[in-house]
Short mmCIF file of C-alpha atoms and ligand atoms in Angstrom, two decimals:
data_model
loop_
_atom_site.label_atom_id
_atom_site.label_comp_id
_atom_site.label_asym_id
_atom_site.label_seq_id
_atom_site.Cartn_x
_atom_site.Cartn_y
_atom_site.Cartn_z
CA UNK A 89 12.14 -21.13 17.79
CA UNK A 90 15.10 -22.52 15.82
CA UNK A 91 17.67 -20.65 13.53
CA UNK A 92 20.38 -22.28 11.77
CA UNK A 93 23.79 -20.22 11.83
CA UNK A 94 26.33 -21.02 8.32
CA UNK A 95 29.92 -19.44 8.31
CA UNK A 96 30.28 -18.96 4.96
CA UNK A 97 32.91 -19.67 2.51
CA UNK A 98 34.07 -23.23 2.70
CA UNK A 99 34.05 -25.07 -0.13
CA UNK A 100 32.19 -28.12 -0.16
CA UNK A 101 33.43 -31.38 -0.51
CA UNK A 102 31.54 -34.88 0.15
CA UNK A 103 29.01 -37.42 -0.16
CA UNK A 104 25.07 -37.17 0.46
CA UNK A 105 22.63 -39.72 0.65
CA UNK A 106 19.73 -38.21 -1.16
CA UNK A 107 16.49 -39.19 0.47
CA UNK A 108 12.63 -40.15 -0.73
CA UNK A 109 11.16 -37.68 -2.27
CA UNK A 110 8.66 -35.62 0.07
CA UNK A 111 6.19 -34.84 -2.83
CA UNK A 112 6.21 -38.73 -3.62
CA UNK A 113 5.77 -39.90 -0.19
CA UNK A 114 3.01 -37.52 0.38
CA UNK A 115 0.10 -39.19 -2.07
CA UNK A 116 2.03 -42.71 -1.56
CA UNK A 117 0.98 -42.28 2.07
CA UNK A 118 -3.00 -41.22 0.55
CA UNK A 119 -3.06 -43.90 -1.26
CA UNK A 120 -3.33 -46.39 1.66
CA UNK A 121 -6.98 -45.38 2.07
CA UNK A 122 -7.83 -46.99 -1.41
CA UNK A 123 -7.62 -50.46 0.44
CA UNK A 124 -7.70 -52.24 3.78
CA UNK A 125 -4.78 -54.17 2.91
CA UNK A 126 -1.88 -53.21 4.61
CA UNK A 127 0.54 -50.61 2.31
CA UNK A 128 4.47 -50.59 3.45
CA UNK A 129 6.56 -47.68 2.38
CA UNK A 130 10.09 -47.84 2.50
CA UNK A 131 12.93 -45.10 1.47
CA UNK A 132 10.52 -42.69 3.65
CA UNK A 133 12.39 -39.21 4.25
CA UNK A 134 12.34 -38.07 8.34
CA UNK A 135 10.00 -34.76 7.34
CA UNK A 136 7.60 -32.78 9.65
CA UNK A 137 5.02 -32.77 6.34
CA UNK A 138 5.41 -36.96 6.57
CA UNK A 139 4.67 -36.61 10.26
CA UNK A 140 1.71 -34.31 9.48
CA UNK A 141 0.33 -36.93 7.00
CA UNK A 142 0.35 -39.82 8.97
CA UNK A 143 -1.40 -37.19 11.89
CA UNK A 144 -4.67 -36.65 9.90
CA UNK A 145 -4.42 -40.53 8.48
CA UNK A 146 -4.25 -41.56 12.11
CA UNK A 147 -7.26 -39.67 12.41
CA UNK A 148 -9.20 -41.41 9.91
CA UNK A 149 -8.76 -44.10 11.77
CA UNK A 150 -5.69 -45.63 9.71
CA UNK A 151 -3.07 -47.93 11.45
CA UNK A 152 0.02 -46.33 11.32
CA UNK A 153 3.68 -48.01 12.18
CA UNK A 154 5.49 -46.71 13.52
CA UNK A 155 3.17 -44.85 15.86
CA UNK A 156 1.60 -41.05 14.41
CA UNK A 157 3.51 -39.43 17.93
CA UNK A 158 6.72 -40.34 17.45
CA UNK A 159 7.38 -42.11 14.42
CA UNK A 160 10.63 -44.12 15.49
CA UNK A 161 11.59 -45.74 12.31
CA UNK A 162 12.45 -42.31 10.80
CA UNK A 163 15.69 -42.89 12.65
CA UNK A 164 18.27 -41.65 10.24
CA UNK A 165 20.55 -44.02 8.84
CA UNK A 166 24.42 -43.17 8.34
CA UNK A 167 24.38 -40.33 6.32
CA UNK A 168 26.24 -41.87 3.47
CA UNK A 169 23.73 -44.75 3.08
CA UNK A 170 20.12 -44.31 1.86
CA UNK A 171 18.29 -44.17 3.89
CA UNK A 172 15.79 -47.18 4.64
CA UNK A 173 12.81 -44.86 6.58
CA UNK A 174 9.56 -47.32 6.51
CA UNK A 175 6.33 -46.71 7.26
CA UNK A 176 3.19 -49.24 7.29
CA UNK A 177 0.16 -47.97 7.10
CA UNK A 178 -3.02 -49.66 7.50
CA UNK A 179 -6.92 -48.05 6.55
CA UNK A 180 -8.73 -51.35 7.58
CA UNK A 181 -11.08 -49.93 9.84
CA UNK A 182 -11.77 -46.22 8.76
CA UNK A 183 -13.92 -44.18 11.68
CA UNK A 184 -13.81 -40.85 9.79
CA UNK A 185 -13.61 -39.22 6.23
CA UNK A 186 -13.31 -35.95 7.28
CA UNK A 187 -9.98 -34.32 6.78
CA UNK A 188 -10.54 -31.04 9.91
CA UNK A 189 -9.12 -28.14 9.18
CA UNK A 190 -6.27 -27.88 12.16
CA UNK A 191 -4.53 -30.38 10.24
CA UNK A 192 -5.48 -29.66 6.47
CA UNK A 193 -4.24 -26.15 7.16
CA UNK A 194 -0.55 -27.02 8.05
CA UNK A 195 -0.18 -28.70 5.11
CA UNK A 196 -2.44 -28.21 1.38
CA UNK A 197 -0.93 -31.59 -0.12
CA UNK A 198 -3.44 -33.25 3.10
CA UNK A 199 -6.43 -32.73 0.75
CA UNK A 200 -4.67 -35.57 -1.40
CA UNK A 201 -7.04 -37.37 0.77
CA UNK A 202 -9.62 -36.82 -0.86
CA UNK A 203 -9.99 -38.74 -3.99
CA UNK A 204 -8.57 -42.16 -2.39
CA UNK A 205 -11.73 -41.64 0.72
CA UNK A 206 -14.11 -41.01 -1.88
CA UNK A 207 -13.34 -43.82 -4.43
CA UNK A 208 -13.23 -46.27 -1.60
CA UNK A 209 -16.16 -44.82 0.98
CA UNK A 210 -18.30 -42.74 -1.57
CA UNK A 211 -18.01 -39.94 0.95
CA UNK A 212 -15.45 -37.48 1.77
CA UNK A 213 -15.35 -34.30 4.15
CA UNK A 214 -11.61 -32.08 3.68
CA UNK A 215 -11.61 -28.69 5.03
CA UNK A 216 -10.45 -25.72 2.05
CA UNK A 217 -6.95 -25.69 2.27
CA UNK A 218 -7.14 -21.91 2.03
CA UNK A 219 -4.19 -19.64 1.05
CA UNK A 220 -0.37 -20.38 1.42
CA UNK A 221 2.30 -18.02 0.96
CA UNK A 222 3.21 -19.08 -2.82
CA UNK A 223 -0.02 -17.54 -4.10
CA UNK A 224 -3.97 -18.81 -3.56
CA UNK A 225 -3.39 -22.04 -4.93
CA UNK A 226 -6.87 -22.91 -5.80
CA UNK A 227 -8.02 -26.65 -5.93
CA UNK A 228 -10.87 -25.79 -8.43
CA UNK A 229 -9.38 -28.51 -11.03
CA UNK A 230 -9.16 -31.52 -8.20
CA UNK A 231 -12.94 -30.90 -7.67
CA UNK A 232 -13.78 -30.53 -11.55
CA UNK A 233 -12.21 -34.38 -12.09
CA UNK A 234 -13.88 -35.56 -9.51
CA UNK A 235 -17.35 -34.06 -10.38
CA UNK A 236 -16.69 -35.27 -13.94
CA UNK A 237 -16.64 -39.18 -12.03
CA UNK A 238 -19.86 -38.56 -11.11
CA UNK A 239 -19.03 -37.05 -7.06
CA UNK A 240 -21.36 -34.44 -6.19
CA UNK A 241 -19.58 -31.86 -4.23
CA UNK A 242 -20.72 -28.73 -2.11
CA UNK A 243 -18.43 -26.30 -0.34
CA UNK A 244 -19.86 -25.51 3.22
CA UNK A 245 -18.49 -23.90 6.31
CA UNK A 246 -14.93 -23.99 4.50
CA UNK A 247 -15.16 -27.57 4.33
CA UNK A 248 -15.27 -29.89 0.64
CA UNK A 249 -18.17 -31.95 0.79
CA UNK A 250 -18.15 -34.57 -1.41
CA UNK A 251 -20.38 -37.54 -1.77
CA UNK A 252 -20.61 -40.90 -4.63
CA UNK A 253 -23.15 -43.13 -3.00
CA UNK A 254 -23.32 -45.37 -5.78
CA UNK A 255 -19.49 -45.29 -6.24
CA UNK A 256 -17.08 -43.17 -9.10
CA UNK A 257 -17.68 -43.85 -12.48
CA UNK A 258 -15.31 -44.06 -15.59
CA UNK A 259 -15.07 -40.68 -17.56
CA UNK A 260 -12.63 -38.93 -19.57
CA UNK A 261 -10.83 -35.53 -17.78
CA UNK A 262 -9.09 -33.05 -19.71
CA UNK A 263 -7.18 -30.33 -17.32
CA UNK A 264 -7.12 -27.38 -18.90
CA UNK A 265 -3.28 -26.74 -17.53
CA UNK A 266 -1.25 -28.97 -15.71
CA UNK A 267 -1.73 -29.68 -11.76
CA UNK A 268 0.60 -32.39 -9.88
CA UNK A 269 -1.92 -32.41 -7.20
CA UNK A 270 -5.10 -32.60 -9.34
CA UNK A 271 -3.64 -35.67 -11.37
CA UNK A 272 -2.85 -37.20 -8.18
CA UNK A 273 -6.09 -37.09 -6.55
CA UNK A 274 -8.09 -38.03 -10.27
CA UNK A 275 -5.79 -40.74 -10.72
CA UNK A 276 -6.27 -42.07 -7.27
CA UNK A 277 -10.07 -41.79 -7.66
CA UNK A 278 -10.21 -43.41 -10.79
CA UNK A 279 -8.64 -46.77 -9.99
CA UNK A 280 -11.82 -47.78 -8.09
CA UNK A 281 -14.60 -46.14 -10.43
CA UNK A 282 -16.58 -47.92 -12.66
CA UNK A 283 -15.24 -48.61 -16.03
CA UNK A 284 -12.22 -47.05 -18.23
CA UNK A 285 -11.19 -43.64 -17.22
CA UNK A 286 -8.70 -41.27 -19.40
CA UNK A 287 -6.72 -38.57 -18.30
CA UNK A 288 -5.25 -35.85 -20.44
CA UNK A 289 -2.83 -33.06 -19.32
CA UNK A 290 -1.48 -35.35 -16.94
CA UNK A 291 1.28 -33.72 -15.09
CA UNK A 292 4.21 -35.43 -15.57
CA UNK A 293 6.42 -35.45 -12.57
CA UNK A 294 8.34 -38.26 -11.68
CA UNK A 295 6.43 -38.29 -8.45
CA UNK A 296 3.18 -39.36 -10.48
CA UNK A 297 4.86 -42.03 -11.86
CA UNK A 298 6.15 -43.51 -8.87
CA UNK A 299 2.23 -43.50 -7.62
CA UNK A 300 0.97 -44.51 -10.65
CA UNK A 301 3.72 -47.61 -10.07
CA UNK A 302 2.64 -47.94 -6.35
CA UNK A 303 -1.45 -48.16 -7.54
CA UNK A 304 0.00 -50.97 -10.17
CA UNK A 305 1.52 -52.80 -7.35
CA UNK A 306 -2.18 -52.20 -5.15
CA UNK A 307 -3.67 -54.02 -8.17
CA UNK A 308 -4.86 -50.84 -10.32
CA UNK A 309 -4.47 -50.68 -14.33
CA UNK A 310 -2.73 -48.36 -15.00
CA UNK A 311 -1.53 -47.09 -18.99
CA UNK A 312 0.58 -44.55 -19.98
CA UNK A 313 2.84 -44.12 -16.83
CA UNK A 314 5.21 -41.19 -17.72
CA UNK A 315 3.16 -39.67 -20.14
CA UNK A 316 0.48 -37.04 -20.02
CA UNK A 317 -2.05 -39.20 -20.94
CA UNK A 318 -3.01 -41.85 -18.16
CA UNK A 319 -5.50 -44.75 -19.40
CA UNK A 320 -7.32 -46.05 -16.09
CA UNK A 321 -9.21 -49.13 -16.01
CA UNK A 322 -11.26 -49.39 -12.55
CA UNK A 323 -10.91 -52.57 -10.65
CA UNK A 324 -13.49 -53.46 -7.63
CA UNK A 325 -10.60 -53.53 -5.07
CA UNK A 326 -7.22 -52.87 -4.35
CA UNK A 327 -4.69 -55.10 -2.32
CA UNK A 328 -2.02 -54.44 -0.05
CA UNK A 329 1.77 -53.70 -1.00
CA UNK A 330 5.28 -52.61 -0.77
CA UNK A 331 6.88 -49.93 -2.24
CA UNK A 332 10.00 -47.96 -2.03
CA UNK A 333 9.65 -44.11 -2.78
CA UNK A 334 11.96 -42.36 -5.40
CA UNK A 335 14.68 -40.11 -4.62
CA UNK A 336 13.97 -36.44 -4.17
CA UNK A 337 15.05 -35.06 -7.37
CA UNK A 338 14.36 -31.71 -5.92
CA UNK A 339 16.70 -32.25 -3.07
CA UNK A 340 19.77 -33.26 -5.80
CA UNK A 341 19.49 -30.28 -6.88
CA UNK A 342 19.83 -28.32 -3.87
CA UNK A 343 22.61 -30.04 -3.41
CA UNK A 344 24.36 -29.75 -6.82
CA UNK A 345 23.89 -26.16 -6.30
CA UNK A 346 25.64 -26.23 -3.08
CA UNK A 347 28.22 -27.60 -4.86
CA UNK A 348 28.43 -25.10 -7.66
CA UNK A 349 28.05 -22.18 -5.14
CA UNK A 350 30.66 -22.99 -3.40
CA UNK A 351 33.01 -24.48 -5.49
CA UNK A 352 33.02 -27.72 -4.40
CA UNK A 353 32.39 -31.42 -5.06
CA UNK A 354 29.53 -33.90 -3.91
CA UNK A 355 28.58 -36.82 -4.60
CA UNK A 356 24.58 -37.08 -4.26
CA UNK A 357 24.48 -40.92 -3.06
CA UNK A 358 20.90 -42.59 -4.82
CA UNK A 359 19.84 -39.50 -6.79
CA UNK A 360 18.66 -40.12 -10.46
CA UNK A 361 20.04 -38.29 -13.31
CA UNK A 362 17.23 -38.71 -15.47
CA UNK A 363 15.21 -36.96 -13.37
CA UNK A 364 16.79 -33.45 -13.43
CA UNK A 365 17.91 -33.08 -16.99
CA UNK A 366 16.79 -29.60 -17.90
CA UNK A 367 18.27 -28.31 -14.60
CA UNK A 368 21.31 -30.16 -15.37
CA UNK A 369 21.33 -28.67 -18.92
CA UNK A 370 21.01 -25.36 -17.35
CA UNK A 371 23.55 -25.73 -14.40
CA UNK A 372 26.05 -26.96 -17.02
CA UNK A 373 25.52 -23.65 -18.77
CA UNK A 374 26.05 -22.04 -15.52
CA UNK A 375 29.62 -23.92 -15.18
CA UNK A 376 27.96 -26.98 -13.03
CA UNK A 377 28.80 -30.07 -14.44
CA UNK A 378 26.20 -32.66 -13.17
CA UNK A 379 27.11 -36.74 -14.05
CA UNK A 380 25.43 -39.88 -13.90
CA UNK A 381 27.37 -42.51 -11.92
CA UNK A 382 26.55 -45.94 -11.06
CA UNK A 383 26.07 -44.90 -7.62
CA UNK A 384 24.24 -41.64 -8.28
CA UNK A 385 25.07 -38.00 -9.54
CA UNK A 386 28.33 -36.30 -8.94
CA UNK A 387 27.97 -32.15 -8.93
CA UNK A 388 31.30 -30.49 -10.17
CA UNK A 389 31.93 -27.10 -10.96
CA UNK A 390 34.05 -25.99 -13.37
CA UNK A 391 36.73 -23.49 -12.72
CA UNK A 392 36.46 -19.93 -12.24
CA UNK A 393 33.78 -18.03 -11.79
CA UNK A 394 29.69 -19.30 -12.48
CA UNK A 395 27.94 -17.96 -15.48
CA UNK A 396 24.37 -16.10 -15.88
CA UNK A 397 22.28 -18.48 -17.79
CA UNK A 398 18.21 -17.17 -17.80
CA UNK A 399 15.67 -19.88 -16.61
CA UNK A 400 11.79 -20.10 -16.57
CA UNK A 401 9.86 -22.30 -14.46
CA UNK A 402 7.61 -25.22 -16.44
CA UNK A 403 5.87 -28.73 -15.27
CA UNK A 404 8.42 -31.20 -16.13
CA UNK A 405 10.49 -32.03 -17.56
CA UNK A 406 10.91 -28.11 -17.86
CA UNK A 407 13.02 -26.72 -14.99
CA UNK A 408 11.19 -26.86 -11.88
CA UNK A 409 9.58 -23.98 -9.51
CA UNK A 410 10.42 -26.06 -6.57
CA UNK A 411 14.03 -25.08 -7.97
CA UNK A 412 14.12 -21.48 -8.79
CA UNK A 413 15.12 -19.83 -5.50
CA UNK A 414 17.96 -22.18 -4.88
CA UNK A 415 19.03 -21.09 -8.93
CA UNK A 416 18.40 -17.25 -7.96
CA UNK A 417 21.06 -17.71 -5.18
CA UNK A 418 23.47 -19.27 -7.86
CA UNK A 419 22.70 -16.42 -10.20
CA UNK A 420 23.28 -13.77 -7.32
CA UNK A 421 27.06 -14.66 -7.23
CA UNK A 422 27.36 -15.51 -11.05
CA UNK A 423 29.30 -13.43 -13.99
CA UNK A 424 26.26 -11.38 -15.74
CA UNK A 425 22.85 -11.06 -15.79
CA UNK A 426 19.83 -13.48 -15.40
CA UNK A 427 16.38 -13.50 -16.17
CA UNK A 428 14.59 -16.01 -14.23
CA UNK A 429 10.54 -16.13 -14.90
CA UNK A 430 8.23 -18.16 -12.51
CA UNK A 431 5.37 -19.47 -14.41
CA UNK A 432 3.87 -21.70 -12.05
CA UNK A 433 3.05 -19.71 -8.86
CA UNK A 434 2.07 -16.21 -8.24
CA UNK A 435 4.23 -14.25 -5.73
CA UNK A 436 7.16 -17.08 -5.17
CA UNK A 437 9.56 -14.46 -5.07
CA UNK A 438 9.98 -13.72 -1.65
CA UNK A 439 13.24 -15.27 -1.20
CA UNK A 440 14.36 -11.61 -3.31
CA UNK A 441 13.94 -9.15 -0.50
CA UNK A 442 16.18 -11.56 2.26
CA UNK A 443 18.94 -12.46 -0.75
CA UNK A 444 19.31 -8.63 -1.27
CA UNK A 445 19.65 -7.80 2.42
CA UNK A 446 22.73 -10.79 1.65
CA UNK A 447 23.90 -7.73 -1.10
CA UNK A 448 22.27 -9.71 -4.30
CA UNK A 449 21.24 -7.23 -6.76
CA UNK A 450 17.34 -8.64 -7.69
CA UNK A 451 14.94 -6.51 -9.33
CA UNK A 452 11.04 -7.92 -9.87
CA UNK A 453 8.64 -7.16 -12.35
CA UNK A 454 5.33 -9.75 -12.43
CA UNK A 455 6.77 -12.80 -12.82
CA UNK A 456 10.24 -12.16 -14.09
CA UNK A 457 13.71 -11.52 -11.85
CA UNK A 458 16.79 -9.87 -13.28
CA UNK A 459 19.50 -11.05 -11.36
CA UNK A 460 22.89 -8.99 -12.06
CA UNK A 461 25.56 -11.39 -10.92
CA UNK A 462 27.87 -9.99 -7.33
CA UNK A 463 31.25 -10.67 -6.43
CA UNK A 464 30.33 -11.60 -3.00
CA UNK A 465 27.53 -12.21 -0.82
CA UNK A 466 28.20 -11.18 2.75
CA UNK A 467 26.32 -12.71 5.81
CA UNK A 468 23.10 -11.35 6.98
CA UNK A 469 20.59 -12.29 9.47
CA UNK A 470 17.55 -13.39 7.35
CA UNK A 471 14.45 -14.56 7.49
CA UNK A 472 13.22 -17.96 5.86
CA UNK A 473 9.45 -17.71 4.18
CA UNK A 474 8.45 -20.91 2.94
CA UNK A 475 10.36 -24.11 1.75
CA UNK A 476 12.00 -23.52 -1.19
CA UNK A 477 13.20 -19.76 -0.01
CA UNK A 478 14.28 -21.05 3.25
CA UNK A 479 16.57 -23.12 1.35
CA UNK A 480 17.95 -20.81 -0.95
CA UNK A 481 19.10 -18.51 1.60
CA UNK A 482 20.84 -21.66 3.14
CA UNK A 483 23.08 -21.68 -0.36
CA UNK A 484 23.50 -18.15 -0.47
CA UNK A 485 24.37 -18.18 3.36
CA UNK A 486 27.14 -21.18 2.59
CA UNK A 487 28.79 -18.78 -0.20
CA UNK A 488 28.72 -15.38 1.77
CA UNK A 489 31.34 -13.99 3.55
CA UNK A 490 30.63 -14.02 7.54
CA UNK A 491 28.18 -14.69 9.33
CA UNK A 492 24.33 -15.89 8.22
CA UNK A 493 21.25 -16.62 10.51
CA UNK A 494 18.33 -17.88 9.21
CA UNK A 495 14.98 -17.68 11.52
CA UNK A 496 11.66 -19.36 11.10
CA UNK A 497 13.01 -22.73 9.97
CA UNK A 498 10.49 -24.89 10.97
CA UNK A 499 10.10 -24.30 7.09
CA UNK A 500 13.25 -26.30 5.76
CA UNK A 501 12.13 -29.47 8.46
CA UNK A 502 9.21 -29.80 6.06
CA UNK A 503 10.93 -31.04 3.22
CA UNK A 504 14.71 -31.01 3.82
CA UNK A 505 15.36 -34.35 5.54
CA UNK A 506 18.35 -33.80 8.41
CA UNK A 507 20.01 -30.78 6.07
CA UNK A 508 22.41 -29.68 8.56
CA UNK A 509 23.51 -33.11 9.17
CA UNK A 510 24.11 -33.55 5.55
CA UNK A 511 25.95 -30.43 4.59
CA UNK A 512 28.22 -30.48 7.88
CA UNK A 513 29.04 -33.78 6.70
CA UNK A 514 30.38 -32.01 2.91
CA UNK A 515 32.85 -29.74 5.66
CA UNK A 516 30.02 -26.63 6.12
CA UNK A 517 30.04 -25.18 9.02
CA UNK A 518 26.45 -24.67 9.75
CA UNK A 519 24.52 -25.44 13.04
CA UNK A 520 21.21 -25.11 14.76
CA UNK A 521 21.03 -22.65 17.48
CA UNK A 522 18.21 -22.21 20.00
CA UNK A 523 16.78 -18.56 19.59
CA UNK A 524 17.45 -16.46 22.05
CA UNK A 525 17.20 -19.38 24.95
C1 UD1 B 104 3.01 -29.75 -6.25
C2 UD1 B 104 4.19 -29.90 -5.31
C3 UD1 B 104 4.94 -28.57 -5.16
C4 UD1 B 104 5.32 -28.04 -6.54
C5 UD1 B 104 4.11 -28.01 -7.46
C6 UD1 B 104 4.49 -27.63 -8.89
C7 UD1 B 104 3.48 -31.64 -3.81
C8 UD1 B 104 3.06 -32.03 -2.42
N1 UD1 B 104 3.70 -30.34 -4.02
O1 UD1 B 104 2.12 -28.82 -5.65
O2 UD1 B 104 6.09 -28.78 -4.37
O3 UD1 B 104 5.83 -26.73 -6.40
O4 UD1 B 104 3.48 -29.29 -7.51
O5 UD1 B 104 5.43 -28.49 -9.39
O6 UD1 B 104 3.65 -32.48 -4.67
N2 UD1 B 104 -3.89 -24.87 -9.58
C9 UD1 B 104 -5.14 -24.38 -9.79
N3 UD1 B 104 -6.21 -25.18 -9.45
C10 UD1 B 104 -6.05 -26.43 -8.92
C11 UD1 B 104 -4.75 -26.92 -8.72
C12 UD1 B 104 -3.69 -26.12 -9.06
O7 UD1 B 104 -5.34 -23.26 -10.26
O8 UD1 B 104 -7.06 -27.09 -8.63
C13 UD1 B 104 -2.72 -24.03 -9.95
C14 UD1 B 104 -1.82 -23.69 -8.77
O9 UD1 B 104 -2.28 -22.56 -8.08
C15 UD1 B 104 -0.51 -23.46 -9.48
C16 UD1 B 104 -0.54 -24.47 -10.62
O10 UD1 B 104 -1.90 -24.81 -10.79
O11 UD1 B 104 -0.46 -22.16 -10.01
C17 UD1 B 104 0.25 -25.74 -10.40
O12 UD1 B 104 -0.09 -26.28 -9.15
P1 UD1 B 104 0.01 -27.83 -8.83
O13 UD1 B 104 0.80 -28.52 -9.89
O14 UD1 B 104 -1.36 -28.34 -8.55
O15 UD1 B 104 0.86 -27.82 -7.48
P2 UD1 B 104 0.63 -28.68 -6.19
O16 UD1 B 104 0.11 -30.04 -6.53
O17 UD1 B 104 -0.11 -27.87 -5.17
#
């Protein structure tokens, strides 16, 4: 298996074309089962999770181009161009609405197939997605909106069974707290059922709005895009379309950390300011300055040494989980102390044990982690543990002195598109090594 090796220490200096973003893609890719139309994707990021996707589509029976094996149009483009990744993907002839469990497993965001196969089929069979590493991650509320839109669902031999012979129907869903994944699959279900759905508590990530834009271009009616409250009026079909997915606003701000923790410039090619303002806020605190240009976002640091600014996770537009170990690195090296509290996801600290055996000083308590600012970080062989972490110890890896090796990083190819190719490109010195060949 892979590691990646950094030298740390140079400061970075550069330009990086930010690419789709992953947790876009994922339900833009679903949502070609609501119609047999053909739906083109373009701006697609080269990501094993995208490749696991259009796997279980391919199962279902949906036409996928480029080919499920080898997907050949994720060919990167120069790195300092957007990229232009496209994928068409076809469900005209569906032989299956069951979602097995070898795939489902590798990937949670997979039973995003569910509400599109359902609103369409009136049938839908998606194995549990079971535990992950970031906590038990239930998907209790998914199957509450869809049972309020009249599906009838049983859970049998680890498998969701869900069934709406006589199609969804119209109803209003409140969640209870806010779920990315459980807006995504109600809204998806609800532009096919019967009558005028509403949903309150809609999460508001960017990411829903750019479905919620791709269902308006499929022909669904669609109120309220950006807001928690999503006004649904079901239409008998959708059509086919094309669509180009939004930048990865978690992936900026990776790399504006980068930047700050190394003391360095880049120019994040494509990324959308707008998108990250409360981690900008914070990161400006921290001695980060983040700016809008007509080309993207250019991450500056100030000079002298980062500052210990507190942050706690929220849905957006609070600062994001899918953030907070890449900010925990930053804090490890900064002036002070910082409290950083996780309020989305049980037990997404485990980045804390491998950034201390890099000599950060991290102490845990439930969901809070004090982080008392070091001089230096100093390389360390470590151990990535799921997407987000893996990442962080990337940063902290680029500002430590010596040596860092990172194993099990078949994490970071799920959602960081070509990351060694970008950050070589801002002068690290980084590099994928075969382990132990
Ligand atoms: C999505 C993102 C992930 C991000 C997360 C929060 C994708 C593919 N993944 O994940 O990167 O970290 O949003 O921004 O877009 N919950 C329940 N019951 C449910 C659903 C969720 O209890 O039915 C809980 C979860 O365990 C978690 C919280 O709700 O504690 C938020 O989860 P959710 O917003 O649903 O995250 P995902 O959609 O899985």
């Amino acid at each position: 298996m892979d590691k990646i090796r950094i030298h740390g220490g140079a400061s970075l200096a550069g330009t990086i074309a930010v690419s789709g973003a992953k947790n876009a893609a994922l339900p833009l890719m679903a949502a070609c089962l609501l119609t047999s139309d053909r739906l083109t994707l373009t701006n697609v990021p080269t990501l094993a999770d995208i490749t696991t996707l259009a796997r279980l589509l391919a199962e279902l029976g949906v036409e996928v181009d480029p080919g499920a094996s080898d997907l050949p149009a994720f060919q990167p483009n120069s790195i300092d161009r957007p990229l232009q990744g496209k994928l068409a993907l076809t469900a005209a002839d569906i032989s299956s609405t069951t979602a097995p469990y070898d795939l489902v497993r590798k990937m949670r965001a997979s039973v995003l197939v569910l509400g599109p196969l359902l609103a369409r089929f009136g049938r839908a069979r998606v194995s549990l997605p079971g535990g992950c590493a970031i906590g038990p991650r239930p998907v209790d509320l998914h199957l509450k909106a869809l049972t309020a839109l009249g599906a009838t669902i049983e859970l049998a031999d680890g498998y969701i069974e869900a069934t709406a012979p006589q199609g969804l129907r119209a109803t209003t869903i409140r969640f209870p707290f806010v779920s990315v994944g459980a807006t995504e699959n109600a809204l998806m279900a609800t532009t096919l059922a019967y009558g005028t759905s509403i949903i309150e508590n809609a999460a508001r990530e960017p990411e829903i709005g750019d479905l919620a834009r791709c269902l308006v271009a499929m022909g669904a009616d669609i109120e309220g895009i950006g807001s928690d409250r999503l006004i649904v009026r079901g239409v008998a079909t959708l059509h086919g379309a094309t669509y180009a997915i939004v930048p990865d606003r978690i992936e900026t701000g990776t790399y504006a950390m980068a930047a700050g923790i190394t003391g360095g410039t880049i120019e994040l090619l494509g990324a959308t300011l707008d998108h990250i303002l409360v981690p900008a806020q914070l990161l400006a605190k921290a001695g980060v300055e983040l700016a809008g240009t007509n080309r993207g976002v250019t991450a500056r640091p100030h000079n002298g040494r980062l500052k210990s600014v507190d942050a706690d996770t929220q849905p957006y537009p609070g600062f994001p989980t899918d953030l907070q170990a890449q900010f925990m690195a930053l804090m490890a090296v900064a002036d002070g102390r910082s409290i950083i509290t996780e309020n989305i996801f049980e037990n997404r600290f485990m980045h804390v044990p491998e950034l201390a055996r890099m000599g950060a000083r991290i102490t845990v308590k439930g969901a809070t982690a004090v982080v008392t600012g070091t001089d230096e970080l100093i390389g360390a062989p470590v151990m990535a543990t799921d997407l987000r972490a893996s990442v962080s110890l990337v940063l902290a890896g680029l500002a430590a002195r010596g040596t860092t090796t990172i194993s099990r990083i078949y994490h970071l190819d799920r959602g960081y598109d070509r990351l060694v190719e970008k950050l070589v490109a801002c002068g690290a010195t980084i590099d994928r090594i075969e382990d132990n060949p």
